[in-house]
């Protein structure tokens, strides 16, 4: 896996005592504690590769001083303990009472209360776990995240029952329209719409960070390069329906809506091999015909959104700046020219916000 390879390259650079010059070198050499050539001279290409890996890590390290120990497995594990437990009566930022609180009468050792020796026993974690954690840490810094993203909990054994909230169209047999998923899990969901901008860096970021997203595609905007979205799907992104041509469905007859929604079902099946059961109307605009038509072509849920993300800001539907469990976040496949930033800027903003508020980005399809 890419993360592990990156960590391996960086570790090799350290063994060889390769530095990246100036301040970055000082930081890392301080961590490594050894600048000895231990296994002979590397070839020029090996040296260059290792140096480049080290530079990436070092840049990340400088962005976030806490990452000074990014590649030391034990330190990563200790950070997890700090994050998810109560120490000296103070809960860490990742502490979740529902998940981590010790039941009355228990010692708390298996729960979120860090035992006295937690920081020593942390060293006993298997090296594979420690390496995976270290690689996640290094990757987070490499992409300029403020913190290591939280891992989502296991998917629910039974999906939550979805109901359309008051004020939105509903009726018997119609797919529920939702703006968030009813769950207590500390997860939010990231959905990306339309498909105009096919940014290769986004693929790279999704590949390395392993952040689940759901794509709602409009045929007219993606048909010049369905291959891009096939690759995204291969990386784990689920592909959903956002109509053929992105119209305001409220202005269309039922027949026209049928063509837009069911036609896009056909396009998705043609390009990806299977249809979806998830549909989002452009602009969030729909009427009773929309839901009837959507149901008739296999749609079982219509997710709208609670927040919208941009490279330079978030719009909070509830206006309070706070995420809630199960919130659905909307953004778009765009780039400079349409807004002030690129796709990685948006992903970074969403993931950092989620982490800061104690949420992981989860897979929408695990819940609806
Ligand atoms: Zn759209």
CSV table of C-alpha atoms and ligand atoms in Angstrom, one decimal:
chain,number,residue,atom,x,y,z
A,1,UNK,CA,0.0,0.0,0.0
A,2,UNK,CA,1.1,3.5,-0.8
A,3,UNK,CA,1.2,4.7,2.8
A,4,UNK,CA,3.4,1.9,3.9
A,5,UNK,CA,5.7,2.3,1.0
A,6,UNK,CA,6.0,6.0,1.8
A,7,UNK,CA,6.8,5.1,5.4
A,8,UNK,CA,9.3,2.5,4.3
A,9,UNK,CA,11.1,5.0,2.0
A,10,UNK,CA,11.2,7.6,4.7
A,11,UNK,CA,12.6,5.1,7.2
A,12,UNK,CA,15.2,4.1,4.7
A,13,UNK,CA,16.2,7.7,4.3
A,14,UNK,CA,16.6,8.0,8.0
A,15,UNK,CA,18.8,4.9,8.2
A,16,UNK,CA,21.0,6.3,5.5
A,17,UNK,CA,21.2,9.6,7.3
A,18,UNK,CA,19.7,11.4,4.4
A,19,UNK,CA,18.5,14.9,5.2
A,20,UNK,CA,16.6,17.5,3.3
A,21,UNK,CA,18.6,20.4,4.3
A,22,UNK,CA,18.1,23.4,6.6
A,23,UNK,CA,15.3,23.4,9.2
A,24,UNK,CA,13.5,20.3,8.0
A,25,UNK,CA,16.7,18.2,8.5
A,26,UNK,CA,17.2,19.5,12.0
A,27,UNK,CA,13.7,18.4,13.0
A,28,UNK,CA,14.0,14.9,11.6
A,29,UNK,CA,17.6,14.3,12.7
A,30,UNK,CA,16.5,15.2,16.2
A,31,UNK,CA,13.9,12.4,15.9
A,32,UNK,CA,16.0,9.8,14.3
A,33,UNK,CA,18.8,10.2,16.7
A,34,UNK,CA,21.2,8.7,14.2
A,35,UNK,CA,22.7,10.0,11.0
A,36,UNK,CA,25.0,7.1,10.5
A,37,UNK,CA,25.3,5.3,7.2
A,38,UNK,CA,24.4,1.8,8.4
A,39,UNK,CA,24.3,-0.3,5.3
A,40,UNK,CA,26.7,1.1,2.7
A,41,UNK,CA,26.0,3.8,0.2
A,42,UNK,CA,22.7,3.9,-1.5
A,43,UNK,CA,22.5,4.3,-5.3
A,44,UNK,CA,21.8,7.7,-6.6
A,45,UNK,CA,18.2,6.8,-7.5
A,46,UNK,CA,17.5,5.2,-4.2
A,47,UNK,CA,18.9,8.2,-2.5
A,48,UNK,CA,16.7,10.5,-4.5
A,49,UNK,CA,13.6,8.5,-3.9
A,50,UNK,CA,14.2,8.3,-0.1
A,51,UNK,CA,15.1,12.0,0.0
A,52,UNK,CA,11.8,12.9,-1.7
A,53,UNK,CA,9.8,10.7,0.7
A,54,UNK,CA,11.6,12.4,3.6
A,55,UNK,CA,11.0,15.8,2.2
A,56,UNK,CA,7.2,15.1,2.1
A,57,UNK,CA,7.3,13.8,5.6
A,58,UNK,CA,9.4,16.7,6.8
A,59,UNK,CA,7.1,19.3,5.2
A,60,UNK,CA,4.2,17.6,7.1
A,61,UNK,CA,6.2,17.6,10.3
A,62,UNK,CA,6.9,21.3,10.0
A,63,UNK,CA,3.2,22.0,9.5
A,64,UNK,CA,2.3,20.1,12.7
A,65,UNK,CA,4.9,20.0,15.4
A,66,UNK,CA,3.2,17.1,17.1
A,67,UNK,CA,4.2,15.0,14.2
A,68,UNK,CA,7.8,15.1,15.2
A,69,UNK,CA,7.4,11.5,16.2
A,70,UNK,CA,5.2,10.7,13.2
A,71,UNK,CA,7.1,7.6,12.2
A,72,UNK,CA,7.7,6.2,15.6
A,73,UNK,CA,5.1,3.5,16.2
A,74,UNK,CA,5.0,3.7,19.9
A,75,UNK,CA,4.5,7.4,19.9
A,76,UNK,CA,1.6,7.0,17.5
A,77,UNK,CA,0.0,4.5,19.8
A,78,UNK,CA,0.5,6.7,22.8
A,79,UNK,CA,-1.2,9.5,20.9
A,80,UNK,CA,-4.2,7.3,20.3
A,81,UNK,CA,-4.4,6.5,24.0
A,82,UNK,CA,-4.3,10.2,24.7
A,83,UNK,CA,-6.9,11.0,22.2
A,84,UNK,CA,-9.5,8.3,23.1
A,85,UNK,CA,-9.2,8.1,26.9
A,86,UNK,CA,-9.7,10.0,30.1
A,87,UNK,CA,-6.4,11.0,31.7
A,88,UNK,CA,-6.4,12.6,35.1
A,89,UNK,CA,-10.1,13.2,34.8
A,90,UNK,CA,-9.8,15.1,31.4
A,91,UNK,CA,-11.2,13.4,28.3
A,92,UNK,CA,-9.1,13.4,25.2
A,93,UNK,CA,-10.5,15.0,22.0
A,94,UNK,CA,-11.5,11.6,20.6
A,95,UNK,CA,-13.1,10.4,23.8
A,96,UNK,CA,-16.7,9.2,23.1
A,97,UNK,CA,-18.6,8.4,26.3
A,98,UNK,CA,-21.0,6.1,24.4
A,99,UNK,CA,-18.1,4.0,23.1
A,100,UNK,CA,-15.4,4.5,25.7
A,101,UNK,CA,-17.0,5.0,29.1
A,102,UNK,CA,-16.5,2.2,31.5
A,103,UNK,CA,-19.6,0.6,32.9
A,104,UNK,CA,-20.2,1.2,36.7
A,105,UNK,CA,-18.2,-1.3,38.7
A,106,UNK,CA,-15.7,-2.1,36.1
A,107,UNK,CA,-12.0,-1.2,36.4
A,108,UNK,CA,-12.2,0.9,33.3
A,109,UNK,CA,-9.0,-0.7,32.0
A,110,UNK,CA,-10.7,-2.0,28.8
A,111,UNK,CA,-12.6,1.2,28.3
A,112,UNK,CA,-11.7,4.9,27.9
A,113,UNK,CA,-10.1,5.4,31.3
A,114,UNK,CA,-6.4,5.1,30.7
A,115,UNK,CA,-4.8,2.8,33.3
A,116,UNK,CA,-1.6,4.0,35.0
A,117,UNK,CA,0.6,1.8,32.8
A,118,UNK,CA,-1.2,2.6,29.5
A,119,UNK,CA,1.7,4.5,28.2
A,120,UNK,CA,4.2,1.7,29.0
A,121,UNK,CA,1.9,-1.1,27.7
A,122,UNK,CA,1.4,0.9,24.6
A,123,UNK,CA,4.8,-0.1,23.6
A,124,UNK,CA,3.6,-3.7,23.5
A,125,UNK,CA,1.3,-3.1,20.5
A,126,UNK,CA,2.2,-5.3,17.6
A,127,UNK,CA,4.6,-3.7,15.2
A,128,UNK,CA,2.1,-4.1,12.4
A,129,UNK,CA,-0.4,-2.0,14.2
A,130,UNK,CA,2.1,0.5,15.2
A,131,UNK,CA,3.4,0.7,11.6
A,132,UNK,CA,-0.1,1.1,10.2
A,133,UNK,CA,-0.8,3.9,12.7
A,134,UNK,CA,2.5,5.5,11.9
A,135,UNK,CA,1.8,5.4,8.2
A,136,UNK,CA,-1.6,7.0,8.7
A,137,UNK,CA,0.0,9.7,10.8
A,138,UNK,CA,2.7,10.4,8.1
A,139,UNK,CA,0.1,10.4,5.4
A,140,UNK,CA,-2.1,12.9,7.3
A,141,UNK,CA,0.8,15.3,7.7
A,142,UNK,CA,1.9,14.8,4.0
A,143,UNK,CA,-1.6,16.0,2.9
A,144,UNK,CA,-1.4,18.9,5.3
A,145,UNK,CA,-4.1,17.8,7.7
A,146,UNK,CA,-4.1,19.4,11.1
A,147,UNK,CA,-4.7,16.0,12.8
A,148,UNK,CA,-4.8,12.3,12.0
A,149,UNK,CA,-8.4,11.5,10.9
A,150,UNK,CA,-10.4,9.4,13.3
A,151,UNK,CA,-11.3,5.9,12.1
A,152,UNK,CA,-15.0,5.3,11.7
A,153,UNK,CA,-16.7,2.7,13.9
A,154,UNK,CA,-17.7,-0.6,12.3
A,155,UNK,CA,-20.7,-0.3,10.1
A,156,UNK,CA,-24.0,-0.8,11.9
A,157,UNK,CA,-25.3,-4.4,11.9
A,158,UNK,CA,-28.7,-3.1,11.0
A,159,UNK,CA,-29.2,0.1,8.9
A,160,UNK,CA,-31.1,2.9,10.6
A,161,UNK,CA,-34.7,3.3,9.7
A,162,UNK,CA,-35.0,6.4,7.5
A,163,UNK,CA,-37.8,8.8,7.7
A,164,UNK,CA,-38.5,12.0,5.8
A,165,UNK,CA,-38.4,14.9,8.3
A,166,UNK,CA,-41.4,17.2,8.6
A,167,UNK,CA,-41.5,19.8,5.9
A,168,UNK,CA,-40.2,17.7,3.1
A,169,UNK,CA,-42.4,15.9,0.6
A,170,UNK,CA,-43.2,12.3,1.5
A,171,UNK,CA,-45.8,9.7,1.0
A,172,UNK,CA,-46.4,5.9,1.1
A,173,UNK,CA,-44.1,4.0,-1.2
A,174,UNK,CA,-41.9,7.1,-1.9
A,175,UNK,CA,-38.2,7.0,-1.1
A,176,UNK,CA,-37.4,8.9,2.1
A,177,UNK,CA,-35.7,12.4,1.7
A,178,UNK,CA,-33.1,12.9,4.3
A,179,UNK,CA,-30.6,15.6,5.3
A,180,UNK,CA,-28.8,13.4,7.9
A,181,UNK,CA,-28.8,9.8,8.9
A,182,UNK,CA,-30.4,8.9,12.2
A,183,UNK,CA,-27.4,7.4,14.1
A,184,UNK,CA,-25.5,8.0,17.4
A,185,UNK,CA,-22.2,7.0,15.7
A,186,UNK,CA,-19.7,9.8,15.6
A,187,UNK,CA,-19.7,9.8,11.8
A,188,UNK,CA,-20.5,12.3,9.1
A,189,UNK,CA,-20.7,11.6,5.4
A,190,UNK,CA,-19.0,13.3,2.5
A,191,UNK,CA,-20.8,13.5,-0.8
A,192,UNK,CA,-19.5,15.1,-4.0
A,193,UNK,CA,-21.8,16.2,-6.8
A,194,UNK,CA,-21.9,16.9,-10.6
A,195,UNK,CA,-18.5,15.7,-11.9
A,196,UNK,CA,-17.1,18.6,-14.0
A,197,UNK,CA,-13.6,18.7,-12.6
A,198,UNK,CA,-11.6,15.4,-12.8
A,199,UNK,CA,-8.7,16.3,-10.5
A,200,UNK,CA,-6.0,13.6,-10.5
A,201,UNK,CA,-4.8,14.8,-7.1
A,202,UNK,CA,-8.1,14.0,-5.6
A,203,UNK,CA,-7.7,10.4,-6.7
A,204,UNK,CA,-4.3,10.3,-5.1
A,205,UNK,CA,-5.6,11.9,-1.9
A,206,UNK,CA,-8.5,9.4,-1.6
A,207,UNK,CA,-6.1,6.5,-2.3
A,208,UNK,CA,-3.6,7.6,0.4
A,209,UNK,CA,-6.0,8.9,3.0
A,210,UNK,CA,-8.6,6.3,2.6
A,211,UNK,CA,-11.4,8.8,3.2
A,212,UNK,CA,-14.8,7.3,2.0
A,213,UNK,CA,-16.8,9.6,-0.3
A,214,UNK,CA,-19.9,9.2,-2.4
A,215,UNK,CA,-20.2,10.7,-5.9
A,216,UNK,CA,-23.5,11.9,-7.4
A,217,UNK,CA,-22.8,12.1,-11.1
A,218,UNK,CA,-24.5,14.0,-13.9
A,219,UNK,CA,-23.9,12.3,-17.3
A,220,UNK,CA,-23.5,15.5,-19.2
A,221,UNK,CA,-20.6,16.6,-17.0
A,222,UNK,CA,-18.7,13.3,-16.8
A,223,UNK,CA,-19.3,11.6,-20.1
A,224,UNK,CA,-16.0,13.0,-21.5
A,225,UNK,CA,-14.1,10.9,-18.9
A,226,UNK,CA,-16.1,8.1,-17.2
A,227,UNK,CA,-12.7,6.4,-16.8
A,228,UNK,CA,-11.8,8.9,-14.1
A,229,UNK,CA,-14.9,7.9,-12.1
A,230,UNK,CA,-14.3,4.2,-12.7
A,231,UNK,CA,-10.9,4.6,-11.1
A,232,UNK,CA,-12.5,6.5,-8.2
A,233,UNK,CA,-15.0,3.7,-7.8
A,234,UNK,CA,-12.2,1.2,-7.8
A,235,UNK,CA,-10.8,3.2,-4.8
A,236,UNK,CA,-14.0,2.6,-2.9
A,237,UNK,CA,-16.2,5.6,-3.9
A,238,UNK,CA,-19.8,4.7,-4.5
A,239,UNK,CA,-21.4,6.2,-7.6
A,240,UNK,CA,-25.0,7.6,-7.5
A,241,UNK,CA,-27.5,9.3,-9.6
A,242,UNK,CA,-27.6,13.1,-10.2
A,243,UNK,CA,-29.6,13.1,-13.4
A,244,UNK,CA,-28.6,13.2,-17.1
A,245,UNK,CA,-28.3,17.0,-17.5
A,246,UNK,CA,-28.7,18.7,-14.1
A,247,UNK,CA,-32.0,20.5,-14.6
A,248,UNK,CA,-34.3,22.0,-12.0
A,249,UNK,CA,-36.7,19.1,-11.8
A,250,UNK,CA,-39.5,21.2,-10.5
A,251,UNK,CA,-39.8,22.8,-13.9
A,252,UNK,CA,-40.1,19.5,-15.7
A,253,UNK,CA,-43.1,17.2,-16.5
A,254,UNK,CA,-43.2,13.8,-14.9
A,255,UNK,CA,-42.2,12.4,-18.3
A,256,UNK,CA,-39.2,14.6,-18.6
A,257,UNK,CA,-38.2,13.8,-15.1
A,258,UNK,CA,-38.4,10.1,-15.9
A,259,UNK,CA,-36.0,10.6,-18.7
A,260,UNK,CA,-33.5,12.6,-16.5
A,261,UNK,CA,-33.5,10.2,-13.6
A,262,UNK,CA,-34.1,6.8,-15.2
A,263,UNK,CA,-31.9,7.7,-18.1
A,264,UNK,CA,-29.1,8.4,-15.6
A,265,UNK,CA,-29.8,5.0,-14.0
A,266,UNK,CA,-29.1,3.5,-17.5
A,267,UNK,CA,-26.0,5.5,-18.0
A,268,UNK,CA,-24.6,4.4,-14.6
A,269,UNK,CA,-25.4,0.8,-15.4
A,270,UNK,CA,-23.7,1.1,-18.8
A,271,UNK,CA,-20.6,2.7,-17.4
A,272,UNK,CA,-20.2,1.0,-14.0
A,273,UNK,CA,-21.9,-2.3,-14.5
A,274,UNK,CA,-24.7,-1.7,-11.9
A,275,UNK,CA,-27.4,0.7,-11.0
A,276,UNK,CA,-27.7,2.7,-7.8
A,277,UNK,CA,-30.6,3.0,-5.4
A,278,UNK,CA,-29.5,6.5,-4.2
A,279,UNK,CA,-30.4,9.7,-6.0
A,280,UNK,CA,-29.9,13.4,-5.3
A,281,UNK,CA,-31.9,16.0,-7.3
A,282,UNK,CA,-29.9,18.9,-8.6
A,283,UNK,CA,-30.0,22.0,-6.4
A,284,UNK,CA,-32.0,19.8,-3.9
A,285,UNK,CA,-35.1,20.8,-6.0
A,286,UNK,CA,-37.8,18.1,-6.4
A,287,UNK,CA,-41.6,17.6,-6.3
A,288,UNK,CA,-44.0,14.7,-5.7
A,289,UNK,CA,-43.4,13.6,-9.4
A,290,UNK,CA,-39.7,13.4,-8.7
A,291,UNK,CA,-40.1,10.9,-5.9
A,292,UNK,CA,-42.6,8.8,-7.8
A,293,UNK,CA,-40.4,8.6,-10.9
A,294,UNK,CA,-37.3,7.9,-8.8
A,295,UNK,CA,-39.1,5.0,-7.0
A,296,UNK,CA,-40.1,3.6,-10.4
A,297,UNK,CA,-36.5,3.3,-11.5
A,298,UNK,CA,-35.2,1.7,-8.4
A,299,UNK,CA,-34.3,4.6,-6.1
A,300,UNK,CA,-34.9,3.9,-2.4
A,301,UNK,CA,-33.4,7.0,-0.7
A,302,UNK,CA,-32.9,10.6,-1.6
A,303,UNK,CA,-30.1,12.2,0.5
A,304,UNK,CA,-29.9,16.0,0.6
A,305,UNK,CA,-27.4,17.6,2.9
A,306,UNK,CA,-26.8,19.3,6.3
A,307,UNK,CA,-23.7,21.3,5.4
A,308,UNK,CA,-21.9,22.4,2.2
A,309,UNK,CA,-18.1,22.5,2.0
A,310,UNK,CA,-16.0,24.9,-0.1
A,311,UNK,CA,-12.2,25.2,-0.2
A,312,UNK,CA,-12.3,28.3,1.9
A,313,UNK,CA,-15.4,27.8,4.1
A,314,UNK,CA,-18.2,25.7,5.3
A,315,UNK,CA,-21.9,26.6,5.1
A,316,UNK,CA,-23.8,25.1,8.1
A,317,UNK,CA,-27.4,24.4,7.4
A,318,UNK,CA,-28.3,24.8,11.1
A,319,UNK,CA,-26.0,27.8,11.3
A,320,UNK,CA,-24.3,26.9,14.5
A,321,UNK,CA,-20.9,25.6,13.2
A,322,UNK,CA,-21.4,22.2,14.7
A,323,UNK,CA,-21.6,18.8,13.1
A,324,UNK,CA,-24.1,16.2,14.4
A,325,UNK,CA,-23.8,12.5,14.1
A,326,UNK,CA,-25.0,11.3,10.7
A,327,UNK,CA,-24.7,14.7,9.0
A,328,UNK,CA,-24.4,14.6,5.3
A,329,UNK,CA,-21.9,17.1,3.8
A,330,UNK,CA,-22.2,18.3,0.2
A,331,UNK,CA,-19.4,19.5,-2.0
A,332,UNK,CA,-18.7,19.5,-5.7
A,333,UNK,CA,-16.1,18.3,-8.2
A,334,UNK,CA,-14.7,21.7,-9.0
A,335,UNK,CA,-11.3,23.5,-9.1
A,336,UNK,CA,-9.8,27.0,-9.4
A,337,UNK,CA,-11.9,29.0,-11.8
A,338,UNK,CA,-15.1,27.9,-10.1
A,339,UNK,CA,-13.9,28.5,-6.6
A,340,UNK,CA,-10.9,29.5,-4.5
A,341,UNK,CA,-9.0,26.2,-4.3
A,342,UNK,CA,-8.7,22.7,-5.5
A,343,UNK,CA,-10.3,19.4,-4.5
A,344,UNK,CA,-7.7,18.5,-1.9
A,345,UNK,CA,-8.4,21.8,-0.1
A,346,UNK,CA,-12.1,20.9,0.3
A,347,UNK,CA,-11.3,17.4,1.5
A,348,UNK,CA,-8.7,18.8,3.9
A,349,UNK,CA,-11.3,21.3,5.3
A,350,UNK,CA,-14.0,18.6,5.8
A,351,UNK,CA,-11.7,16.0,7.3
A,352,UNK,CA,-10.1,18.5,9.7
A,353,UNK,CA,-13.4,19.9,10.8
A,354,UNK,CA,-14.8,16.4,11.4
A,355,UNK,CA,-11.7,15.3,13.4
A,356,UNK,CA,-11.6,18.5,15.4
A,357,UNK,CA,-15.2,17.9,16.5
A,358,UNK,CA,-14.6,14.2,17.2
A,359,UNK,CA,-16.1,12.7,14.1
A,360,UNK,CA,-14.9,10.2,11.5
A,361,UNK,CA,-15.9,10.4,7.9
A,362,UNK,CA,-18.0,7.2,7.3
A,363,UNK,CA,-19.4,5.4,4.3
A,364,UNK,CA,-22.9,6.6,3.5
A,365,UNK,CA,-23.8,3.3,1.9
A,366,UNK,CA,-23.1,1.5,5.2
A,367,UNK,CA,-26.0,3.4,6.8
A,368,UNK,CA,-28.6,4.0,4.1
B,1,LIG,ZN1,-25.5,19.3,-8.7
